[in-house]
Amino acid sequence: MNMKPDFLDAAGIQADESTIRLLEKAEAACRMQFEKIAETRLFNQAKILRAFREQHVSYAHLQGSTGYGYGDIGRDTLERVFAQVLGTEEAIVRPQVMSGTHALALAFSGMLRPGQKLVYISGKPYDTLEEVIGIRDSEGSLAEYGVLYGQVDLLSDGSFDKDGICAALRDPTVHVAAIQRSRGYAWRPSLTVESINDVIAFVRSIRPDVKVLVDNCYGEFVEKEEPRADILVGSLIKNPGGGIAPTGGYIAGTKDCVERVSYRLSAPGLGREIGSYVAGYSPFYQGLFLAPRTVADSLRVAVLASHLFADLGYDVLPEPQEPIRADIIQSIRFSSADRLVAFCQGVQAGAPIDAFVTPEPWEMPGYEHCVIMAAGTFVQGSSIEMSADAPLCEPYIAYLQGALTYDHGKLALVVALEELRKKNLLHI
Ligand SMILES: *Cc1c(COP(=O)(O)O)cnc(C)c1O
């Protein structure tokens, strides 16, 4: 019985019979993982509901403020809700934090003083941070202010190099150890909360004075708990904004660390006391509330894509049956620029916004290689919405992430497969 599903007709998508069979087979193979994702979603929704109830969130908190924003209860309550959900003492959660990179730059410059050293213990950090830190020369970097940098790479199996970390921590100037939970643009597994907590305990056993920072981007609500770091940093146009927050970032952690960072956020002496947002906080509360569902749907799309492209013979990471995912990203190795570009263009063609435009590789600020980005999103650059991006370099890996709904992700994947087929790049 080869019935063409009517949803493809409804979408006006012409899909080949073989694509439909591939999709049905892949979807059937996802069942077990989908159940586990649903369990985590419920747990995180429960945790978030509890925080809203215990922090007495009310209608008044959804409203904005003006000017200095003294006594802005919407802002302050949002920060308490985030702190409770993330399991930290305090949090900065602001629309004035412009991106994940900005949040990380604030955190580092708040934590580090001239002559002190930052050590990344999960290998090379995300591309945009190279200029923040000064790994690549750049004006205004931490290096210009006399902050030192060191790095301990992960071992070849993707685990932490404890001997290397131990050696690096012997340097008394080390003040912050940083861990990136997600893979960034690297072919490596993301780090599980368990492995991060384990290495945090290890760092503390050697150097209790060193602060551990976790770049939590793409990781929030993928597992039941967040890492137990001194500082957690993330973006609101990724997971914790639920696809609803229009902008913003967070820096959460111990009272002491958050306070230090707050003096970079605004100014010394002012800290978190100021900062208004006239448009109101409703989308930040609502986005956080919806985040477990958005993250779960993103994960389901990632799992589906993993099955689909593994079936087509591509290398994928995580692999289809990987039991633990630590972030929402699905990497697909296309091994040719043609296929990579066609895939990203297909994801764009399957988007609700700007489906009719064709993305091309370009020199994006902050990135070393040309990058192609499929981002047909409601919020510009949002990557909790379905998006795919890739640096144009060997071995031509696409990083796929997000989806506001599973159904959209599934439809967009069909469009992407058909885009490859049209260009004669798909062989089922
Ligand atoms: C996205 C991301 C960043 C930077 O966030 P932007 O909002 O793009 O500036 C930093 N680290 C990781 C791991 C990320 O995924």
Short mmCIF file of C-alpha atoms and ligand atoms in Angstrom, two decimals:
data_model
loop_
_atom_site.label_atom_id
_atom_site.label_comp_id
_atom_site.label_asym_id
_atom_site.label_seq_id
_atom_site.Cartn_x
_atom_site.Cartn_y
_atom_site.Cartn_z
CA MET A 1 0.00 0.00 0.00
CA ASN A 2 1.81 3.09 -1.21
CA MET A 3 -0.37 5.98 -0.21
CA LYS A 4 1.07 9.43 -0.48
CA PRO A 5 0.49 11.25 2.81
CA ASP A 6 -1.96 14.11 2.28
CA PHE A 7 0.05 16.57 4.38
CA LEU A 8 2.60 16.89 1.59
CA ASP A 9 -0.16 17.88 -0.82
CA ALA A 10 -1.47 20.32 1.77
CA ALA A 11 2.02 21.83 1.96
CA GLY A 12 2.30 21.94 -1.82
CA ILE A 13 5.45 19.84 -1.56
CA GLN A 14 6.20 17.51 -4.46
CA ALA A 15 8.06 14.64 -2.89
CA ASP A 16 9.33 11.55 -4.60
CA GLU A 17 7.90 8.19 -3.50
CA SER A 18 11.33 7.09 -2.27
CA THR A 19 11.66 10.20 -0.07
CA ILE A 20 8.32 9.46 1.53
CA ARG A 21 9.31 5.88 2.27
CA LEU A 22 12.61 7.05 3.71
CA LEU A 23 10.77 9.50 5.97
CA GLU A 24 8.29 6.89 7.18
CA LYS A 25 11.04 4.41 7.93
CA ALA A 26 13.12 7.00 9.79
CA GLU A 27 10.18 8.24 11.81
CA ALA A 28 9.22 4.73 12.89
CA ALA A 29 12.79 4.18 14.10
CA CYS A 30 12.62 7.28 16.36
CA ARG A 31 9.94 5.96 18.71
CA MET A 32 12.08 5.02 21.71
CA GLN A 33 14.06 8.23 21.64
CA PHE A 34 10.90 10.28 21.33
CA GLU A 35 9.56 8.68 24.50
CA LYS A 36 12.68 9.58 26.41
CA ILE A 37 12.54 13.15 25.10
CA ALA A 38 8.94 13.44 26.27
CA GLU A 39 9.92 12.31 29.76
CA THR A 40 12.61 15.00 30.01
CA ARG A 41 10.20 17.59 28.64
CA LEU A 42 7.67 16.82 31.37
CA PHE A 43 10.33 16.99 34.07
CA ASN A 44 11.56 20.39 32.89
CA GLN A 45 8.03 21.73 32.47
CA ALA A 46 7.32 20.68 36.04
CA LYS A 47 10.43 22.43 37.30
CA ILE A 48 9.53 25.63 35.45
CA LEU A 49 5.91 25.60 36.61
CA ARG A 50 7.14 25.24 40.18
CA ALA A 51 9.44 28.26 39.80
CA PHE A 52 6.62 30.41 38.40
CA ARG A 53 4.35 29.42 41.28
CA GLU A 54 6.94 29.78 44.02
CA GLN A 55 8.17 33.15 42.75
CA HIS A 56 4.56 34.39 42.67
CA VAL A 57 4.71 35.51 39.03
CA SER A 58 1.75 37.74 38.38
CA TYR A 59 0.30 39.79 35.58
CA ALA A 60 2.05 42.93 36.82
CA HIS A 61 5.43 41.28 36.20
CA LEU A 62 4.75 41.01 32.49
CA GLN A 63 4.72 44.82 32.14
CA GLY A 64 7.70 46.96 31.24
CA SER A 65 9.38 49.98 32.78
CA THR A 66 11.14 53.12 31.60
CA GLY A 67 14.22 55.20 32.31
CA TYR A 68 16.61 53.81 34.90
CA GLY A 69 14.23 50.99 35.68
CA TYR A 70 14.65 51.29 39.47
CA GLY A 71 12.38 48.83 41.22
CA ASP A 72 11.45 47.04 38.00
CA ILE A 73 9.64 44.05 39.55
CA GLY A 74 9.07 42.33 36.21
CA ARG A 75 12.80 42.24 35.53
CA ASP A 76 13.77 41.22 39.07
CA THR A 77 11.18 38.45 39.26
CA LEU A 78 12.19 37.09 35.84
CA GLU A 79 15.74 36.87 37.12
CA ARG A 80 14.61 34.97 40.22
CA VAL A 81 12.57 32.54 38.13
CA PHE A 82 15.56 31.84 35.88
CA ALA A 83 17.86 31.38 38.86
CA GLN A 84 15.49 28.84 40.40
CA VAL A 85 15.02 26.95 37.13
CA LEU A 86 18.75 26.84 36.40
CA GLY A 87 19.55 25.86 39.98
CA THR A 88 21.71 28.90 40.73
CA GLU A 89 21.65 31.50 43.50
CA GLU A 90 21.12 34.46 41.20
CA ALA A 91 20.81 35.40 37.55
CA ILE A 92 21.07 38.28 35.16
CA VAL A 93 18.42 37.88 32.45
CA ARG A 94 18.15 40.91 30.25
CA PRO A 95 17.08 42.05 26.80
CA GLN A 96 20.11 44.38 26.92
CA VAL A 97 22.34 41.32 26.61
CA MET A 98 22.50 41.26 22.82
CA SER A 99 23.62 37.71 22.08
CA GLY A 100 25.30 34.67 23.51
CA THR A 101 28.70 36.08 22.62
CA HIS A 102 27.86 39.30 24.46
CA ALA A 103 26.74 37.34 27.52
CA LEU A 104 30.01 35.39 27.52
CA ALA A 105 32.07 38.55 26.98
CA LEU A 106 30.31 40.13 29.98
CA ALA A 107 30.93 37.07 32.09
CA PHE A 108 34.62 36.85 31.26
CA SER A 109 35.31 40.56 31.64
CA GLY A 110 33.40 40.60 34.92
CA MET A 111 35.27 37.64 36.33
CA LEU A 112 38.83 38.29 35.16
CA ARG A 113 41.37 41.01 36.03
CA PRO A 114 44.69 41.88 34.36
CA GLY A 115 47.26 39.14 34.92
CA GLN A 116 44.61 36.48 35.58
CA LYS A 117 44.17 33.54 33.27
CA LEU A 118 41.19 31.97 31.57
CA VAL A 119 41.58 28.30 30.66
CA TYR A 120 39.19 26.52 28.33
CA ILE A 121 39.22 22.88 29.38
CA SER A 122 36.93 21.68 26.59
CA GLY A 123 39.20 22.64 23.71
CA LYS A 124 38.89 25.52 21.32
CA PRO A 125 35.88 27.70 22.12
CA TYR A 126 33.09 28.77 19.78
CA ASP A 127 34.35 30.86 16.84
CA THR A 128 33.09 34.27 17.96
CA LEU A 129 34.89 33.91 21.30
CA GLU A 130 38.29 33.82 19.65
CA GLU A 131 38.02 37.56 19.15
CA VAL A 132 36.49 38.18 22.58
CA ILE A 133 39.41 36.40 24.22
CA GLY A 134 42.05 37.56 21.75
CA ILE A 135 43.03 34.14 20.40
CA ARG A 136 42.67 35.91 17.07
CA ASP A 137 43.90 39.52 17.21
CA SER A 138 41.06 41.90 17.77
CA GLU A 139 40.51 45.33 19.19
CA GLY A 140 39.10 45.41 22.71
CA SER A 141 39.79 41.73 23.40
CA LEU A 142 40.47 40.40 26.90
CA ALA A 143 44.10 39.96 25.82
CA GLU A 144 44.39 43.74 25.28
CA TYR A 145 43.37 44.18 28.91
CA GLY A 146 46.09 41.81 30.06
CA VAL A 147 43.95 38.71 30.58
CA LEU A 148 45.89 35.52 29.85
CA TYR A 149 44.55 32.51 28.00
CA GLY A 150 45.23 28.79 28.01
CA GLN A 151 43.50 25.76 26.59
CA VAL A 152 43.29 22.05 27.31
CA ASP A 153 41.91 20.04 24.42
CA LEU A 154 39.51 17.16 24.85
CA LEU A 155 40.98 13.69 24.36
CA SER A 156 40.42 12.00 21.01
CA ASP A 157 37.37 10.14 22.39
CA GLY A 158 35.80 13.48 23.33
CA SER A 159 36.33 13.17 27.08
CA PHE A 160 38.11 15.62 29.38
CA ASP A 161 41.90 15.39 29.60
CA LYS A 162 42.23 15.27 33.38
CA ASP A 163 46.02 15.07 33.35
CA GLY A 164 46.16 18.09 31.08
CA ILE A 165 43.67 19.96 33.27
CA CYS A 166 45.65 19.11 36.38
CA ALA A 167 48.83 20.46 34.78
CA ALA A 168 47.12 23.63 33.56
CA LEU A 169 45.71 24.33 37.02
CA ARG A 170 49.19 24.38 38.51
CA ASP A 171 49.55 27.85 37.06
CA PRO A 172 48.60 30.12 39.97
CA THR A 173 47.33 32.84 37.60
CA VAL A 174 44.41 30.62 36.49
CA HIS A 175 41.24 32.18 37.80
CA VAL A 176 38.46 30.87 35.53
CA ALA A 177 38.08 27.44 33.93
CA ALA A 178 35.58 27.41 31.08
CA ILE A 179 33.65 24.52 29.56
CA GLN A 180 31.58 24.63 26.41
CA ARG A 181 28.71 22.16 26.66
CA SER A 182 27.76 22.24 22.99
CA ARG A 183 30.00 21.23 20.12
CA GLY A 184 30.10 24.57 18.29
CA TYR A 185 31.61 24.06 14.85
CA ALA A 186 33.52 20.94 15.78
CA TRP A 187 33.00 17.27 15.02
CA ARG A 188 32.87 16.15 18.63
CA PRO A 189 30.17 14.90 20.95
CA SER A 190 28.53 17.48 23.14
CA LEU A 191 29.29 17.17 26.82
CA THR A 192 26.73 15.60 29.10
CA VAL A 193 25.75 17.28 32.34
CA GLU A 194 27.11 14.26 34.21
CA SER A 195 30.55 14.55 32.61
CA ILE A 196 30.58 18.32 33.16
CA ASN A 197 29.64 17.98 36.83
CA ASP A 198 32.31 15.34 37.22
CA VAL A 199 35.04 17.59 35.80
CA ILE A 200 33.79 20.55 37.86
CA ALA A 201 34.25 18.44 41.00
CA PHE A 202 37.71 17.51 39.74
CA VAL A 203 38.70 21.15 39.19
CA ARG A 204 37.41 22.08 42.65
CA SER A 205 39.35 19.24 44.26
CA ILE A 206 42.58 20.69 42.85
CA ARG A 207 41.85 24.40 42.91
CA PRO A 208 38.83 25.34 45.05
CA ASP A 209 39.56 29.02 44.32
CA VAL A 210 39.10 28.68 40.54
CA LYS A 211 35.64 29.61 39.22
CA VAL A 212 34.11 27.27 36.68
CA LEU A 213 32.08 28.80 33.88
CA VAL A 214 29.88 26.74 31.56
CA ASP A 215 28.86 28.06 28.15
CA ASN A 216 25.41 26.49 28.28
CA CYS A 217 24.30 27.57 24.78
CA TYR A 218 22.04 24.97 23.10
CA GLY A 219 22.07 22.81 26.22
CA GLU A 220 19.23 24.14 28.38
CA PHE A 221 16.41 21.64 29.06
CA VAL A 222 17.96 18.93 26.91
CA GLU A 223 18.60 17.01 30.12
CA LYS A 224 16.77 17.11 33.44
CA GLU A 225 19.42 19.17 35.23
CA GLU A 226 21.74 22.00 34.24
CA PRO A 227 25.47 21.88 35.05
CA ARG A 228 26.43 22.85 38.63
CA ALA A 229 28.90 25.56 37.66
CA ASP A 230 29.83 28.84 39.35
CA ILE A 231 28.53 30.64 36.27
CA LEU A 232 26.21 29.48 33.50
CA VAL A 233 25.86 31.56 30.36
CA GLY A 234 23.37 31.35 27.50
CA SER A 235 21.31 33.08 24.85
CA LEU A 236 17.58 33.75 24.89
CA ILE A 237 17.27 33.29 21.13
CA LYS A 238 18.28 29.70 21.72
CA ASN A 239 16.72 27.14 24.07
CA PRO A 240 15.57 29.11 27.14
CA GLY A 241 13.72 31.72 25.08
CA GLY A 242 11.43 28.99 23.80
CA GLY A 243 11.31 30.60 20.36
CA ILE A 244 9.30 33.47 21.84
CA ALA A 245 11.87 35.77 23.49
CA PRO A 246 12.80 38.44 20.93
CA THR A 247 16.39 38.98 22.14
CA GLY A 248 18.55 38.68 25.26
CA GLY A 249 20.91 36.51 27.22
CA TYR A 250 21.55 35.29 30.75
CA ILE A 251 24.41 34.95 33.17
CA ALA A 252 23.43 32.83 36.17
CA GLY A 253 25.49 31.58 39.08
CA THR A 254 26.65 32.22 42.60
CA LYS A 255 25.70 35.54 44.19
CA ASP A 256 29.32 36.58 44.20
CA CYS A 257 29.98 35.83 40.51
CA VAL A 258 26.71 37.33 39.27
CA GLU A 259 27.43 40.51 41.20
CA ARG A 260 30.87 40.87 39.66
CA VAL A 261 29.43 40.42 36.18
CA SER A 262 26.65 42.92 36.92
CA TYR A 263 29.22 45.72 37.18
CA ARG A 264 30.22 45.05 33.56
CA LEU A 265 26.59 44.76 32.49
CA SER A 266 25.83 48.32 33.59
CA ALA A 267 28.55 50.18 35.49
CA PRO A 268 30.58 49.78 38.67
CA GLY A 269 28.39 50.76 41.59
CA LEU A 270 25.15 50.31 39.65
CA GLY A 271 25.05 46.59 38.87
CA ARG A 272 21.62 45.04 38.48
CA GLU A 273 19.73 47.96 40.03
CA ILE A 274 19.22 49.67 36.69
CA GLY A 275 17.93 48.64 33.27
CA SER A 276 14.46 49.20 31.89
CA TYR A 277 12.56 47.60 29.04
CA VAL A 278 9.47 49.44 27.94
CA ALA A 279 8.12 46.66 25.75
CA GLY A 280 7.56 44.45 28.79
CA TYR A 281 8.69 41.01 29.88
CA SER A 282 5.78 38.89 28.71
CA PRO A 283 7.66 37.12 25.87
CA PHE A 284 10.53 36.25 28.22
CA TYR A 285 8.25 34.61 30.78
CA GLN A 286 6.15 32.94 28.13
CA GLY A 287 9.22 31.82 26.19
CA LEU A 288 10.75 30.21 29.27
CA PHE A 289 7.43 28.54 30.06
CA LEU A 290 7.23 27.07 26.53
CA ALA A 291 10.95 26.24 26.31
CA PRO A 292 10.72 22.57 27.38
CA ARG A 293 8.30 21.89 24.56
CA THR A 294 10.29 23.84 21.95
CA VAL A 295 13.50 22.11 23.02
CA ALA A 296 11.79 18.71 22.92
CA ASP A 297 10.47 19.34 19.40
CA SER A 298 13.91 20.54 18.31
CA LEU A 299 15.41 17.35 19.69
CA ARG A 300 12.86 15.22 17.87
CA VAL A 301 13.71 16.96 14.59
CA ALA A 302 17.41 16.36 15.29
CA VAL A 303 16.78 12.67 15.94
CA LEU A 304 14.68 12.38 12.77
CA ALA A 305 17.37 14.10 10.69
CA SER A 306 19.99 11.81 12.17
CA HIS A 307 18.02 8.72 11.09
CA LEU A 308 17.25 10.15 7.64
CA PHE A 309 20.79 11.10 6.74
CA ALA A 310 22.37 8.03 8.30
CA ASP A 311 20.03 5.95 6.12
CA LEU A 312 21.30 7.92 3.12
CA GLY A 313 24.84 6.94 4.02
CA TYR A 314 26.14 10.16 5.54
CA ASP A 315 28.14 10.37 8.74
CA VAL A 316 26.00 12.00 11.39
CA LEU A 317 26.67 13.12 14.96
CA PRO A 318 25.00 12.18 17.26
CA GLU A 319 24.31 8.84 15.64
CA PRO A 320 20.67 7.78 15.24
CA GLN A 321 20.51 5.52 18.29
CA GLU A 322 22.67 7.67 20.60
CA PRO A 323 20.92 7.36 23.98
CA ILE A 324 22.06 10.67 25.49
CA ARG A 325 21.97 13.94 23.63
CA ALA A 326 23.57 16.88 25.38
CA ASP A 327 22.47 19.66 23.02
CA ILE A 328 19.94 20.28 20.24
CA ILE A 329 22.45 20.20 17.38
CA GLN A 330 22.56 17.56 14.70
CA SER A 331 25.74 17.50 12.64
CA ILE A 332 25.66 16.00 9.16
CA ARG A 333 28.86 15.52 7.20
CA PHE A 334 28.16 16.23 3.53
CA SER A 335 31.76 15.87 2.26
CA SER A 336 31.06 18.22 -0.64
CA ALA A 337 30.34 21.93 -0.85
CA ASP A 338 27.54 21.33 -3.40
CA ARG A 339 25.59 19.05 -1.13
CA LEU A 340 26.16 21.21 1.94
CA VAL A 341 24.95 24.35 0.19
CA ALA A 342 21.96 22.55 -1.36
CA PHE A 343 20.94 21.20 2.03
CA CYS A 344 21.10 24.63 3.70
CA GLN A 345 19.20 26.15 0.80
CA GLY A 346 16.57 23.42 1.18
CA VAL A 347 16.13 24.14 4.88
CA GLN A 348 15.64 27.81 3.98
CA ALA A 349 13.13 26.89 1.27
CA GLY A 350 11.15 24.99 3.91
CA ALA A 351 10.98 27.93 6.32
CA PRO A 352 7.97 30.13 7.13
CA ILE A 353 9.91 33.37 6.61
CA ASP A 354 11.97 34.18 3.51
CA ALA A 355 11.40 30.77 1.96
CA PHE A 356 11.79 32.36 -1.46
CA VAL A 357 15.33 33.66 -0.89
CA THR A 358 18.43 31.58 -1.53
CA PRO A 359 21.14 31.78 1.13
CA GLU A 360 24.73 32.00 -0.09
CA PRO A 361 28.00 31.62 1.83
CA TRP A 362 29.30 34.97 3.20
CA GLU A 363 31.95 36.41 5.48
CA MET A 364 30.00 36.80 8.67
CA PRO A 365 31.47 39.05 11.40
CA GLY A 366 33.18 37.02 14.11
CA TYR A 367 33.69 33.87 12.02
CA GLU A 368 36.93 32.72 10.44
CA HIS A 369 35.58 30.94 7.34
CA CYS A 370 32.77 31.85 4.98
CA VAL A 371 29.52 30.65 6.53
CA ILE A 372 26.23 29.68 4.94
CA MET A 373 23.15 30.09 7.10
CA ALA A 374 19.61 28.97 6.54
CA ALA A 375 17.60 31.10 8.92
CA GLY A 376 14.01 31.61 7.83
CA THR A 377 13.10 32.63 11.33
CA PHE A 378 10.63 34.98 13.03
CA VAL A 379 13.39 36.26 15.32
CA GLN A 380 16.48 37.25 13.34
CA GLY A 381 19.23 34.68 13.72
CA SER A 382 17.24 32.60 16.19
CA SER A 383 18.58 29.09 16.27
CA ILE A 384 15.90 27.55 18.45
CA GLU A 385 13.84 28.02 15.32
CA MET A 386 14.73 25.59 12.56
CA SER A 387 18.03 26.66 11.10
CA ALA A 388 21.13 25.19 9.53
CA ASP A 389 24.54 26.71 9.31
CA ALA A 390 27.93 25.64 8.15
CA PRO A 391 31.40 27.03 7.66
CA LEU A 392 32.40 26.43 4.04
CA CYS A 393 35.39 24.20 4.66
CA GLU A 394 36.34 20.53 4.68
CA PRO A 395 34.64 18.18 5.49
CA TYR A 396 31.54 20.26 4.78
CA ILE A 397 29.52 19.68 7.91
CA ALA A 398 26.06 21.18 8.35
CA TYR A 399 24.89 21.99 11.86
CA LEU A 400 21.14 21.68 12.02
CA GLN A 401 19.20 22.91 15.01
CA GLY A 402 15.88 23.98 16.29
CA ALA A 403 12.26 23.90 15.22
CA LEU A 404 9.33 25.66 16.80
CA THR A 405 7.30 22.54 16.12
CA TYR A 406 8.20 18.99 15.17
CA ASP A 407 5.76 19.10 12.27
CA HIS A 408 7.51 22.05 10.73
CA GLY A 409 10.90 20.39 11.14
CA LYS A 410 9.66 17.27 9.41
CA LEU A 411 8.21 19.22 6.49
CA ALA A 412 11.36 21.30 6.10
CA LEU A 413 13.49 18.14 6.03
CA VAL A 414 11.38 16.81 3.17
CA VAL A 415 11.89 20.09 1.30
CA ALA A 416 15.65 19.86 1.94
CA LEU A 417 15.79 16.28 0.65
CA GLU A 418 13.90 17.29 -2.47
CA GLU A 419 16.30 20.21 -2.97
CA LEU A 420 19.18 17.72 -3.00
CA ARG A 421 17.27 15.50 -5.40
CA LYS A 422 16.48 18.37 -7.79
CA LYS A 423 20.21 19.07 -8.06
CA ASN A 424 20.85 15.41 -8.63
CA LEU A 425 22.76 15.14 -5.35
CA LEU A 426 20.52 12.62 -3.63
CA HIS A 427 20.81 8.90 -4.16
CA ILE A 428 18.39 6.79 -2.21
C1 LIG B 1 25.57 30.33 19.73
C2 LIG B 1 26.70 30.07 20.62
C3 LIG B 1 27.47 31.11 21.14
C4 LIG B 1 27.30 32.53 20.73
O1 LIG B 1 26.02 32.99 20.75
P1 LIG B 1 25.57 34.12 19.71
O2 LIG B 1 24.22 34.44 20.21
O3 LIG B 1 25.58 33.50 18.36
O4 LIG B 1 26.51 35.23 19.84
C5 LIG B 1 28.49 30.78 22.01
N1 LIG B 1 28.74 29.51 22.35
C6 LIG B 1 28.04 28.49 21.84
C7 LIG B 1 28.37 27.10 22.25
C8 LIG B 1 26.99 28.74 20.97
O5 LIG B 1 26.29 27.73 20.50
#
